[in-house]
PDB file of C-alpha atoms (C1' of nucleotides) in Angstrom:
ATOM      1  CA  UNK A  25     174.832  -3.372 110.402  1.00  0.00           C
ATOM      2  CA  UNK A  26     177.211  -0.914 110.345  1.00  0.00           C
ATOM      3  CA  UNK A  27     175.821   2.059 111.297  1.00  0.00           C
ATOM      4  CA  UNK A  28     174.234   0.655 114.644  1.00  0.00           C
ATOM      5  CA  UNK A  29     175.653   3.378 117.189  1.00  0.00           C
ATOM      6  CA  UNK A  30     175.161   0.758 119.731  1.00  0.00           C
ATOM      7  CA  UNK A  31     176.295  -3.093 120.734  1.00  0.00           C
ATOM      8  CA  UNK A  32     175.772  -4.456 117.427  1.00  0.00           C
ATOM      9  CA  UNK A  33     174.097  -7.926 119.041  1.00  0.00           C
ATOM     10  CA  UNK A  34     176.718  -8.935 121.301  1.00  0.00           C
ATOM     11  CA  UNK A  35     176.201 -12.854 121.624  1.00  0.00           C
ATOM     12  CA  UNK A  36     176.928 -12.871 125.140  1.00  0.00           C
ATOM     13  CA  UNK A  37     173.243 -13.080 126.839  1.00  0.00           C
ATOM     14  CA  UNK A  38     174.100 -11.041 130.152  1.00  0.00           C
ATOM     15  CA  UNK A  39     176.841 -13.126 131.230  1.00  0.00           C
ATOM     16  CA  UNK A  40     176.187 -11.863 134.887  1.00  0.00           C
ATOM     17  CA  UNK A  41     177.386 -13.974 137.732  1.00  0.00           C
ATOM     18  CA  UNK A  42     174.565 -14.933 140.288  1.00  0.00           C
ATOM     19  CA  UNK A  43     177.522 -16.171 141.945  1.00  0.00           C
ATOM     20  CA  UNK A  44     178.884 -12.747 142.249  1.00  0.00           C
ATOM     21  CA  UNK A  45     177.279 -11.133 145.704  1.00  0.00           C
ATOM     22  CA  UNK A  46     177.795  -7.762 144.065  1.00  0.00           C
ATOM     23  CA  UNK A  47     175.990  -8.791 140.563  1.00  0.00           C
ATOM     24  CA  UNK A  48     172.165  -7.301 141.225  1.00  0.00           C
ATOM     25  CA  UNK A  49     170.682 -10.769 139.835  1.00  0.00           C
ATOM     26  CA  UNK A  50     172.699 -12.416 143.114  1.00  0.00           C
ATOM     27  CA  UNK A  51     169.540 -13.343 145.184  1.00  0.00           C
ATOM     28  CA  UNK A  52     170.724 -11.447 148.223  1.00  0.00           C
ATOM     29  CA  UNK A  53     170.941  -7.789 147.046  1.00  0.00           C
ATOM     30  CA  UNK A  54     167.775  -8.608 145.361  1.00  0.00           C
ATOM     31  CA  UNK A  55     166.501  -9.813 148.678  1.00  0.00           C
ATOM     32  CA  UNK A  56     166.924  -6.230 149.632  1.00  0.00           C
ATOM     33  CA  UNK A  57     165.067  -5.064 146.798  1.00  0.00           C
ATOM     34  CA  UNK A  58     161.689  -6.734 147.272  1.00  0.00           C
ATOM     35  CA  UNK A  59     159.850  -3.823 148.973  1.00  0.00           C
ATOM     36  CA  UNK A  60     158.744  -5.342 152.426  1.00  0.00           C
ATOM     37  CA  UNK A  61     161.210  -7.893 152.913  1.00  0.00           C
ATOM     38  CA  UNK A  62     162.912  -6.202 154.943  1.00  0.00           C
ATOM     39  CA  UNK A  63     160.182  -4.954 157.183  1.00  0.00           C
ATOM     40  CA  UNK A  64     158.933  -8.217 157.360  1.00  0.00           C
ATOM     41  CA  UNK A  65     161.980 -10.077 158.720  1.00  0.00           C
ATOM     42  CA  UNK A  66     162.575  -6.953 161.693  1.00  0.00           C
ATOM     43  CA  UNK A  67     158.819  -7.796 162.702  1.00  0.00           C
ATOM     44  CA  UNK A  68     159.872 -11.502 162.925  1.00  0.00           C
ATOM     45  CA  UNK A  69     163.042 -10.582 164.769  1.00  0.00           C
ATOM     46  CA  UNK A  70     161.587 -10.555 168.460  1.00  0.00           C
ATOM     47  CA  UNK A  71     159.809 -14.125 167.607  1.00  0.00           C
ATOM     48  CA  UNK A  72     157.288 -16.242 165.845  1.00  0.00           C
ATOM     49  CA  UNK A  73     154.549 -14.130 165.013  1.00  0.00           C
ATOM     50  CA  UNK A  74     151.159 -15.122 163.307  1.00  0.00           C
ATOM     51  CA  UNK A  75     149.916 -13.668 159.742  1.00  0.00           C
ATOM     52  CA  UNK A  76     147.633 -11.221 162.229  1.00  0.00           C
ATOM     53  CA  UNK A  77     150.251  -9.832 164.216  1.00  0.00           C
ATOM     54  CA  UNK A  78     152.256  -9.446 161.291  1.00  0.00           C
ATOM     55  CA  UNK A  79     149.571  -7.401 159.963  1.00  0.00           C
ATOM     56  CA  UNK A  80     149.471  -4.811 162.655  1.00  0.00           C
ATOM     57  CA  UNK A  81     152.809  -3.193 162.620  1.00  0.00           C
ATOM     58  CA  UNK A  82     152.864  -3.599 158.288  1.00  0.00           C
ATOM     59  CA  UNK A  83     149.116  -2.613 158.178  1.00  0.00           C
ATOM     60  CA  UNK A  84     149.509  -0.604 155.073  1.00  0.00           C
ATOM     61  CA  UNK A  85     150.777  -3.933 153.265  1.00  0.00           C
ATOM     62  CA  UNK A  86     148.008  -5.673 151.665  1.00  0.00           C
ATOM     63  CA  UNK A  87     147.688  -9.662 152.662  1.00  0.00           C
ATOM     64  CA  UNK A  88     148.251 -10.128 149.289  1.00  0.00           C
ATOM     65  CA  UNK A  89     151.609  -8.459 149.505  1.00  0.00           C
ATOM     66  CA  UNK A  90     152.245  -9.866 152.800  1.00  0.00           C
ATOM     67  CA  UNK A  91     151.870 -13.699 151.776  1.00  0.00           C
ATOM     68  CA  UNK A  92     153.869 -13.093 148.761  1.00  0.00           C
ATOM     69  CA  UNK A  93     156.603 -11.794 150.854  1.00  0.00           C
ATOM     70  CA  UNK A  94     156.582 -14.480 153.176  1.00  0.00           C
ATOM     71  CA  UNK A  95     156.168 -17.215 150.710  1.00  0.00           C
ATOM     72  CA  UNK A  96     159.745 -15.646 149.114  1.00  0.00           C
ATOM     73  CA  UNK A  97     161.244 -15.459 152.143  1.00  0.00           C
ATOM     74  CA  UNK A  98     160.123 -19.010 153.239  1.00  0.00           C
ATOM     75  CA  UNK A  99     162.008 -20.232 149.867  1.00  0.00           C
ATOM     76  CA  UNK A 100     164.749 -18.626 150.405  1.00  0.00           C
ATOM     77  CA  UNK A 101     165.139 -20.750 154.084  1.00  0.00           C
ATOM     78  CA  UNK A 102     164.918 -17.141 155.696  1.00  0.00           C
ATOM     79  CA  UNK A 103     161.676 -18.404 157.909  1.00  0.00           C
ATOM     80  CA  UNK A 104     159.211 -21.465 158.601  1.00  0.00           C
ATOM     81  CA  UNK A 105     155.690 -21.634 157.988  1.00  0.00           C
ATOM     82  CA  UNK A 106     154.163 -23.567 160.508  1.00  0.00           C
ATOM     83  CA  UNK A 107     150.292 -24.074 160.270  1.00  0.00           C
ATOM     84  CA  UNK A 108     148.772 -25.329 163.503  1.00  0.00           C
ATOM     85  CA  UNK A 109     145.712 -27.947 162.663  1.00  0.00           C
ATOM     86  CA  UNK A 110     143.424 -26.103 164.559  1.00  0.00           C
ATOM     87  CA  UNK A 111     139.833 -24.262 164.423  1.00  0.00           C
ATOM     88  CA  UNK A 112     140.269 -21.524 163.808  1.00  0.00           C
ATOM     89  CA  UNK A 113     143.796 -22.035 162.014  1.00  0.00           C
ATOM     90  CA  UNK A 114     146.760 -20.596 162.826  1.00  0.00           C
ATOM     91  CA  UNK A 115     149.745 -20.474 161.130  1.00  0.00           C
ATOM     92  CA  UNK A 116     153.110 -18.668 162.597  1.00  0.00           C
ATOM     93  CA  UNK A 117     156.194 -17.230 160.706  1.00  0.00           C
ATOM     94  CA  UNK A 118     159.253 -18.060 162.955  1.00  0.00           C
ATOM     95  CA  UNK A 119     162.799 -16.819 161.668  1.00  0.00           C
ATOM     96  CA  UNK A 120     164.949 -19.755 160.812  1.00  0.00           C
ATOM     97  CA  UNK A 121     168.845 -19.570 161.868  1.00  0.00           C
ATOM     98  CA  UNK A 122     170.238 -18.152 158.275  1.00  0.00           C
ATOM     99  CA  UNK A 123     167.545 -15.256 158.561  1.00  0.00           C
ATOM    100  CA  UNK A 124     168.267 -14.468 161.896  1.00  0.00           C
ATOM    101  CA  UNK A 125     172.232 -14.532 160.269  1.00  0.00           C
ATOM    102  CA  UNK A 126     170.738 -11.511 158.122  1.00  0.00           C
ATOM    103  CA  UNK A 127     170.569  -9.192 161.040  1.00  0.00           C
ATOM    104  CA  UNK A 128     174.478  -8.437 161.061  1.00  0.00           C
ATOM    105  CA  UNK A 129     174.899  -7.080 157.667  1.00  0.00           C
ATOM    106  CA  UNK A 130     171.291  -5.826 157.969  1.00  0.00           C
ATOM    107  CA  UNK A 131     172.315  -3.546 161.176  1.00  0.00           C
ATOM    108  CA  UNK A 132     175.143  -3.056 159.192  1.00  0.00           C
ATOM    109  CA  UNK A 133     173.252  -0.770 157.063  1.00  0.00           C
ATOM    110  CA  UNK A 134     171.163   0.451 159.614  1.00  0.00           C
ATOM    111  CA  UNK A 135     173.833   2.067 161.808  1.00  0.00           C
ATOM    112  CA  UNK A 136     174.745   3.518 157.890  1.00  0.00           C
ATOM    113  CA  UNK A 137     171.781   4.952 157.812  1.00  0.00           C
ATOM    114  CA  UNK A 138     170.845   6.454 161.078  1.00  0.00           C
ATOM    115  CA  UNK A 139     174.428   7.813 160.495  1.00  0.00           C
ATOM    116  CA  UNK A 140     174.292   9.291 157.579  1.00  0.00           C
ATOM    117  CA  UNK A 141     170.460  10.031 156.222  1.00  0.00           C
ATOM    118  CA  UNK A 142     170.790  13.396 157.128  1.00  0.00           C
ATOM    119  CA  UNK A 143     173.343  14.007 154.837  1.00  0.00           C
ATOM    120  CA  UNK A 144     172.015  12.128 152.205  1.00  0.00           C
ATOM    121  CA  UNK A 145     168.534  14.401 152.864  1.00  0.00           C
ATOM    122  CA  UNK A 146     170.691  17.837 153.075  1.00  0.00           C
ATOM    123  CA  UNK A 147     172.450  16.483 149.515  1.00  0.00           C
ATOM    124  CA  UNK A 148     168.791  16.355 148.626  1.00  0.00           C
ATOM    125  CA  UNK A 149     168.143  19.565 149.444  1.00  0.00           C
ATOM    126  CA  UNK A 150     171.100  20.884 147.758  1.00  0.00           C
ATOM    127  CA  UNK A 151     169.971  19.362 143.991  1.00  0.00           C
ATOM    128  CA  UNK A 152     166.913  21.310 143.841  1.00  0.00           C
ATOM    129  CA  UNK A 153     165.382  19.149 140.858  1.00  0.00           C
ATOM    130  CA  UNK A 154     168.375  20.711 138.621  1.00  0.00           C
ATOM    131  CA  UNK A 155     168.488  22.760 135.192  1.00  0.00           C
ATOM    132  CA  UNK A 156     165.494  21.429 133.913  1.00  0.00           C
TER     133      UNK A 156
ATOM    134  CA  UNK B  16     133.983  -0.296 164.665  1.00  0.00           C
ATOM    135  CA  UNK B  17     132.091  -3.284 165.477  1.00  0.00           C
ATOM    136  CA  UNK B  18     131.882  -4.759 161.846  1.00  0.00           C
ATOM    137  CA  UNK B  19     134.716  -3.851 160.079  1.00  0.00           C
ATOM    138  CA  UNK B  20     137.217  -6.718 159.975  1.00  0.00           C
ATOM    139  CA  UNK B  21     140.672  -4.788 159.577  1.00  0.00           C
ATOM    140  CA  UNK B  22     141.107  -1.303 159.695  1.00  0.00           C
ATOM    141  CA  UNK B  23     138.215   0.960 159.727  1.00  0.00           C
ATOM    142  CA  UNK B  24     140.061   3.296 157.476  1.00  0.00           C
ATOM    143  CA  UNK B  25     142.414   4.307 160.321  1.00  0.00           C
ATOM    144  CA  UNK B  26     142.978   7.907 160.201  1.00  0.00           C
ATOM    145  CA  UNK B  27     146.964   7.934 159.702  1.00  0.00           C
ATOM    146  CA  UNK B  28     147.701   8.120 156.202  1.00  0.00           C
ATOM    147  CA  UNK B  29     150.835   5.403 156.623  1.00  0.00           C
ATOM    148  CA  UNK B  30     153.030   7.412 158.803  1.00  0.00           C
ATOM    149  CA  UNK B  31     155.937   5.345 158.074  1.00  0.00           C
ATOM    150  CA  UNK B  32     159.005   7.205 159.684  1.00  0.00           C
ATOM    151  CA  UNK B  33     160.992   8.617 157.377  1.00  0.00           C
ATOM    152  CA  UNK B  34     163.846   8.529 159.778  1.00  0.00           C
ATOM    153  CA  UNK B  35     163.560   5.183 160.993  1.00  0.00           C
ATOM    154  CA  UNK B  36     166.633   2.870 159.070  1.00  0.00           C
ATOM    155  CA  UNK B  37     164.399   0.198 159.355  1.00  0.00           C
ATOM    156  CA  UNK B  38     161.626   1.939 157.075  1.00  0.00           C
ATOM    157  CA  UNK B  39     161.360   0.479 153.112  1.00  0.00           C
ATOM    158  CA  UNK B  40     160.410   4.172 152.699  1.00  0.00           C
ATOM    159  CA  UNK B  41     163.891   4.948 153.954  1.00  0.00           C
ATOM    160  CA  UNK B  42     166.042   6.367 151.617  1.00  0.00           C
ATOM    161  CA  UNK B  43     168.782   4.048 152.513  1.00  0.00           C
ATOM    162  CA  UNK B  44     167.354   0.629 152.036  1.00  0.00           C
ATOM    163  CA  UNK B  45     165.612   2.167 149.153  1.00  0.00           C
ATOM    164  CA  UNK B  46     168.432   2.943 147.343  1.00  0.00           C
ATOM    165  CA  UNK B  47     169.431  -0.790 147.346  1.00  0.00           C
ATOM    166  CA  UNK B  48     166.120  -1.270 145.541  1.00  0.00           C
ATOM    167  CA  UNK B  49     166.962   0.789 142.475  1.00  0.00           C
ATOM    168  CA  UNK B  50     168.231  -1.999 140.195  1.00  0.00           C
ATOM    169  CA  UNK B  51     171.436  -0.717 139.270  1.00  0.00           C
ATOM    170  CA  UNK B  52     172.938   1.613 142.277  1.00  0.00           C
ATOM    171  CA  UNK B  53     174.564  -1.052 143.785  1.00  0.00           C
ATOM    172  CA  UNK B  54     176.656  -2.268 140.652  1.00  0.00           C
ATOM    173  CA  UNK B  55     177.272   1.448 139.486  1.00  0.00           C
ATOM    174  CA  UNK B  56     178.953   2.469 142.956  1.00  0.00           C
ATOM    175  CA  UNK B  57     180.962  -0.854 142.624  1.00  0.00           C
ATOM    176  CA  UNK B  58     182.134   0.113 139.340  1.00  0.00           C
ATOM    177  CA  UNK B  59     183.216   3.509 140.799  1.00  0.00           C
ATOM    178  CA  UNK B  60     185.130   2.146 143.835  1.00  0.00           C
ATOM    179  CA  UNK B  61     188.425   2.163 142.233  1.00  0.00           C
ATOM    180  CA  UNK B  62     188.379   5.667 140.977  1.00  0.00           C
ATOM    181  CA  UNK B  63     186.487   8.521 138.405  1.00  0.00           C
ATOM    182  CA  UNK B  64     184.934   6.842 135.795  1.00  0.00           C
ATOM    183  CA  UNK B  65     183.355   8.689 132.507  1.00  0.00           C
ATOM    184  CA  UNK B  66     179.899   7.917 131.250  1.00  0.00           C
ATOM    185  CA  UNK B  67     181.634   5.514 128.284  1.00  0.00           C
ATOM    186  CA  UNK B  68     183.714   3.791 130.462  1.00  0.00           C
ATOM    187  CA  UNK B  69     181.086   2.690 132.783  1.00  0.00           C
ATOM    188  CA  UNK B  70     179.076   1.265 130.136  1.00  0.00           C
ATOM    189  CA  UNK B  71     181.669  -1.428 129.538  1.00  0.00           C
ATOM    190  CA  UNK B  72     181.453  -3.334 132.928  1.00  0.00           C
ATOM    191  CA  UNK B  73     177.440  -2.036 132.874  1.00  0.00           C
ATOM    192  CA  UNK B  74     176.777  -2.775 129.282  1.00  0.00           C
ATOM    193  CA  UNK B  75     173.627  -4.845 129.405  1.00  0.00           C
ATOM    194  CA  UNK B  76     172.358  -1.158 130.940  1.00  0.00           C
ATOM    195  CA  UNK B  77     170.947   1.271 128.278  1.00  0.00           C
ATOM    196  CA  UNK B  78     172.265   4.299 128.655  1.00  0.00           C
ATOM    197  CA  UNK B  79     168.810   5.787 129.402  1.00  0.00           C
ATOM    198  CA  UNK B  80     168.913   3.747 132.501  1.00  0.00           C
ATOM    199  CA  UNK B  81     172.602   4.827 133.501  1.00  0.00           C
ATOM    200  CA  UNK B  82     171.805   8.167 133.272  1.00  0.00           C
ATOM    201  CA  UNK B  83     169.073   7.876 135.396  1.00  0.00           C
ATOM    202  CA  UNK B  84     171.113   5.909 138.258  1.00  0.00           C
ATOM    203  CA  UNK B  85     173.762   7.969 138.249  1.00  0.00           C
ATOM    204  CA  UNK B  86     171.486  11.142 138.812  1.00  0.00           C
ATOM    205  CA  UNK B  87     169.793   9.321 141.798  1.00  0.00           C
ATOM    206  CA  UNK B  88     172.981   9.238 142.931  1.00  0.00           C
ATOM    207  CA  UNK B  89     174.276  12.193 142.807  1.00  0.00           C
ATOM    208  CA  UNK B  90     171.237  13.594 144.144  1.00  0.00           C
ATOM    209  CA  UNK B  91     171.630  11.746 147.340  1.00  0.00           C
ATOM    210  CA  UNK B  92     175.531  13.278 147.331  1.00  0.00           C
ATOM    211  CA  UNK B  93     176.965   9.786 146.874  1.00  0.00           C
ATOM    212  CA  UNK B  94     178.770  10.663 143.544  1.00  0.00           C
ATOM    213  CA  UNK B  95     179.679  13.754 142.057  1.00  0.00           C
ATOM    214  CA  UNK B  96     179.064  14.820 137.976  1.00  0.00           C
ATOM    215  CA  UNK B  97     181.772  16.544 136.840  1.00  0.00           C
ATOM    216  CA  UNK B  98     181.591  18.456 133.078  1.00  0.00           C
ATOM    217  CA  UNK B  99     184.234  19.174 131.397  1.00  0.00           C
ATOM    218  CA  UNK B 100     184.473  21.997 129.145  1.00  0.00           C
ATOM    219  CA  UNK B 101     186.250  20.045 126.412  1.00  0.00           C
ATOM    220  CA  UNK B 102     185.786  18.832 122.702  1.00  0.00           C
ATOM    221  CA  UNK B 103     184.438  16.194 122.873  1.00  0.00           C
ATOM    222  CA  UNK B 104     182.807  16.364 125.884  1.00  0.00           C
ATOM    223  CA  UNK B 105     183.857  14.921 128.681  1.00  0.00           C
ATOM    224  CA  UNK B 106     182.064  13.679 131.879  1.00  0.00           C
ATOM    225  CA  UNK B 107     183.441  12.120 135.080  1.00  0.00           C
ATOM    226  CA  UNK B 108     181.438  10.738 137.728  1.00  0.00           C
ATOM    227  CA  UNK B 109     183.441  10.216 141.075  1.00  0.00           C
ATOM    228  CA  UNK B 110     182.581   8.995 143.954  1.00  0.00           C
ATOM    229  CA  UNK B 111     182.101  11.228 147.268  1.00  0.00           C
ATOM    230  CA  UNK B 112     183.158  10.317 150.954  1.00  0.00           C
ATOM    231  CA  UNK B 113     179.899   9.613 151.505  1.00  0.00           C
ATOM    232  CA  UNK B 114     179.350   7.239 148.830  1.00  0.00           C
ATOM    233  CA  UNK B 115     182.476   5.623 149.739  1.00  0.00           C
ATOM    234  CA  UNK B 116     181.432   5.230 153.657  1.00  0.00           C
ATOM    235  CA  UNK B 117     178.539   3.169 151.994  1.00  0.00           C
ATOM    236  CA  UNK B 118     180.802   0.170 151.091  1.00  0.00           C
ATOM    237  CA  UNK B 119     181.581  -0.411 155.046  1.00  0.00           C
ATOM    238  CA  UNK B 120     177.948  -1.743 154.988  1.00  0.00           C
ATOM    239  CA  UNK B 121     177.200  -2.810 151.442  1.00  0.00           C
ATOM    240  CA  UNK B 122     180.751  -5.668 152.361  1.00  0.00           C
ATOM    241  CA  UNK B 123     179.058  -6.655 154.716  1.00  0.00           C
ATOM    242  CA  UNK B 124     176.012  -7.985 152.773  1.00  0.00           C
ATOM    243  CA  UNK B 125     178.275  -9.034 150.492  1.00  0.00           C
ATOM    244  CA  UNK B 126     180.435 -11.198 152.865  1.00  0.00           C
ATOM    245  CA  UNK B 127     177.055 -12.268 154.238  1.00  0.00           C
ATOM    246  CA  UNK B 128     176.069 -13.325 150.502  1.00  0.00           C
ATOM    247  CA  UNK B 129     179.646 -14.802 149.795  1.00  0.00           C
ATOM    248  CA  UNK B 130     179.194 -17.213 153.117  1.00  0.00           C
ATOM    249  CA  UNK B 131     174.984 -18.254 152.310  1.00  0.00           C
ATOM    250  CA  UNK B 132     174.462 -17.432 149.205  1.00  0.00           C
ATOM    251  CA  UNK B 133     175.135 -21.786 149.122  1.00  0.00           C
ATOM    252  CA  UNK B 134     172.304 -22.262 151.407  1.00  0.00           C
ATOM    253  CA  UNK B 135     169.888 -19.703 149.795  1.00  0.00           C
ATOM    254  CA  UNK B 136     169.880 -21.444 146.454  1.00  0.00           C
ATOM    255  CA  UNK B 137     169.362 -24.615 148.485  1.00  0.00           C
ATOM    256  CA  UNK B 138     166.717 -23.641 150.079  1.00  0.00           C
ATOM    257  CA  UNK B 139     165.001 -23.004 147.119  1.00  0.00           C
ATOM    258  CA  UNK B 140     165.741 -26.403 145.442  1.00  0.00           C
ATOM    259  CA  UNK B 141     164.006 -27.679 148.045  1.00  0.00           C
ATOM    260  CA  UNK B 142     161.355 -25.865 147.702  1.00  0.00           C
ATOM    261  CA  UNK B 143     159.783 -27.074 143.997  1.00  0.00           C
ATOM    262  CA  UNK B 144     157.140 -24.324 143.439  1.00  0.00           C
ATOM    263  CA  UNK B 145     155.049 -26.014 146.140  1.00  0.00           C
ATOM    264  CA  UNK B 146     152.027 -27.614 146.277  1.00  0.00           C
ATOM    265  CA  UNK B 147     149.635 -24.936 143.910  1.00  0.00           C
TER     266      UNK B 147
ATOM    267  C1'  DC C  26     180.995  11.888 123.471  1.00  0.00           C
ATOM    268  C1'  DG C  27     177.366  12.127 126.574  1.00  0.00           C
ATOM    269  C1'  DG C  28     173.562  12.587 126.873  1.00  0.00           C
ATOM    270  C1'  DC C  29     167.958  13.708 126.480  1.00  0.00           C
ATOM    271  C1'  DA C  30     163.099  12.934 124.306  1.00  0.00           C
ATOM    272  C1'  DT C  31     159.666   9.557 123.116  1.00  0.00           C
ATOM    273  C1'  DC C  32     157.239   5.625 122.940  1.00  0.00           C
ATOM    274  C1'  DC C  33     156.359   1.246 124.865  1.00  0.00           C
ATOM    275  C1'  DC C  34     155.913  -3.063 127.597  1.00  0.00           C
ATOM    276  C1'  DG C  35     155.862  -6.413 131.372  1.00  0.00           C
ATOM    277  C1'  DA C  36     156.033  -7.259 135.977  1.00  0.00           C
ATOM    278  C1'  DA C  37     155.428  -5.575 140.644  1.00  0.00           C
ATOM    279  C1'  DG C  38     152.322  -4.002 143.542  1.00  0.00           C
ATOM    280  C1'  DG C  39     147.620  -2.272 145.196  1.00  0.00           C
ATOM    281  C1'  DA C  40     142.296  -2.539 145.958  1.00  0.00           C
ATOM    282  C1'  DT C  41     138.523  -5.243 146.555  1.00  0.00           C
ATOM    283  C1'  DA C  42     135.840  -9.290 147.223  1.00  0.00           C
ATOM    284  C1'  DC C  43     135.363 -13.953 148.385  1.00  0.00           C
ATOM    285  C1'  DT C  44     136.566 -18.760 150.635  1.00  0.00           C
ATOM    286  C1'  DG C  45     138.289 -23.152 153.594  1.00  0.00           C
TER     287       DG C  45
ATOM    288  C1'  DC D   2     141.911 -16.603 160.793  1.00  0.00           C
ATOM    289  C1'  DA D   3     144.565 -16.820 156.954  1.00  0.00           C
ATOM    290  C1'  DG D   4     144.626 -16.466 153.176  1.00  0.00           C
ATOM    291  C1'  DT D   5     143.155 -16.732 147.533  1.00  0.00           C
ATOM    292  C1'  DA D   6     141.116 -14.751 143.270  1.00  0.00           C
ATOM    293  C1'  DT D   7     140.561 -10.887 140.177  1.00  0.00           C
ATOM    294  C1'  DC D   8     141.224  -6.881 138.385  1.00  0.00           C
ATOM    295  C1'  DC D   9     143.677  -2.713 137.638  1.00  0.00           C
ATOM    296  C1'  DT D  10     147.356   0.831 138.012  1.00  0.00           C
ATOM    297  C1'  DT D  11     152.018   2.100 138.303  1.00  0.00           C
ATOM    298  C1'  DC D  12     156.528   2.460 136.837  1.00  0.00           C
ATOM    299  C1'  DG D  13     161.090   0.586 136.214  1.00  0.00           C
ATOM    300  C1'  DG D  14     163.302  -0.321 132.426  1.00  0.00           C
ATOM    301  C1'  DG D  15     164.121  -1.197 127.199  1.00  0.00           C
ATOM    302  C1'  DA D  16     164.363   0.499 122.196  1.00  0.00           C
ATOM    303  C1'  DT D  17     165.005   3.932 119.181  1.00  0.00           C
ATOM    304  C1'  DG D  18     166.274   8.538 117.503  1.00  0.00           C
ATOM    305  C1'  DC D  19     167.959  13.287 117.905  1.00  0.00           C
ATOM    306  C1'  DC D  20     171.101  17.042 119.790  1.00  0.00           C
ATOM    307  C1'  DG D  21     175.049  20.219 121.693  1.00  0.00           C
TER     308       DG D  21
END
DNA sequence: CGGCATCCCGAAGGATACTG
DNA sequence: CAGTATCCTTCGGGATGCCG
């Protein structure tokens, strides 16, 4: 066990701090991660919509997808799921307070973005899929 | 289209808009999804970091992995690779204006992690893996 | 030192079909 | 209408090992 090039079995098992907001196992960067979270909470930022409407505008998400998402987001306190008792059922997604908190650093990145994706597309450009 | 529940294979082939901050297929919000990026800009705040030196903060990353971030990266013209002609060789990865612009934005998810990241994990004690 | 080349695996995500 | 159930593919990421 000496000629290991690498971390001979450090005993530490990923000490990372969830606590940390900028450790990538922190829920809320993660929350950006999950491909159609985002999406999902600007569709819900107008109002409570129902699993149809939601459908519309993320039509190329698969239900399957789009209840998963939901159901994470629900957990997380980000919206309610409120099913109506009803023939035929309904059920609406409605944003709760701490989601609709999201928007600010959301926009946050936004305004980043609409700022600054042309650069990022010219830098792009620029690294032609390199040497190789 | 009488039959067809959803879609009858709608002609557009997902024209998500590029350009649109708001769009998962953004490059922006994207780059939040890649596991790492967010921790390796961190680590690069303070100044030029070589490849060895970021695997001490980063060491639960192969270096496989590393690599690979930081060329997304630099790709997107948010750090810079430089190679010095040295022996041993040396690498330093920096960060560029751009890539420091991006912290504006990425403290403010973090501020709005630091505040509810409390409530978050509440919300999902409350929710026990429901009723499935 | 700072990688790249290979092989590999598990989980995320997609397509399709079927129900309460 | 609002999902669930299944099945299958993709691919991010890990574990070596070799090279300039």
């Amino acid at each position: 066990m000496t000629g290991k090039t690498f971390a001979p079995a450090p005993p530490e098992p990923l000490p990372r701090d969830l606590f940390d907001p900028d450790c990538l196992p922190n829920p809320v960067p993660i929350r950006f991660s999950e491909k159609w979270a985002w999406l999902v909470l600007r569709c819900l930022e107008p109002g409570p919509r129902r699993f149809s409407e939601l459908r519309v505008p993320l039509h190329w998400v698969t239900p399957k997808v789009l209840t998963e998402t939901l159901r994470s987001l629900e957990r997380d306190g980000l919206l309610t799921r409120t099913e109506f008792q009803e023939h035929p059922p309904r059920v609406e997604y409605e944003l709760t307070t701490l989601g609709h908190s999201l928007f600010g650093p959301m926009d946050a990145v936004c305004g980043w973005a609409r700022e600054n994706l042309g650069r990022l597309l010219a830098a792009r450009e620029a690294h032609p899929a390199p040497s190789k």
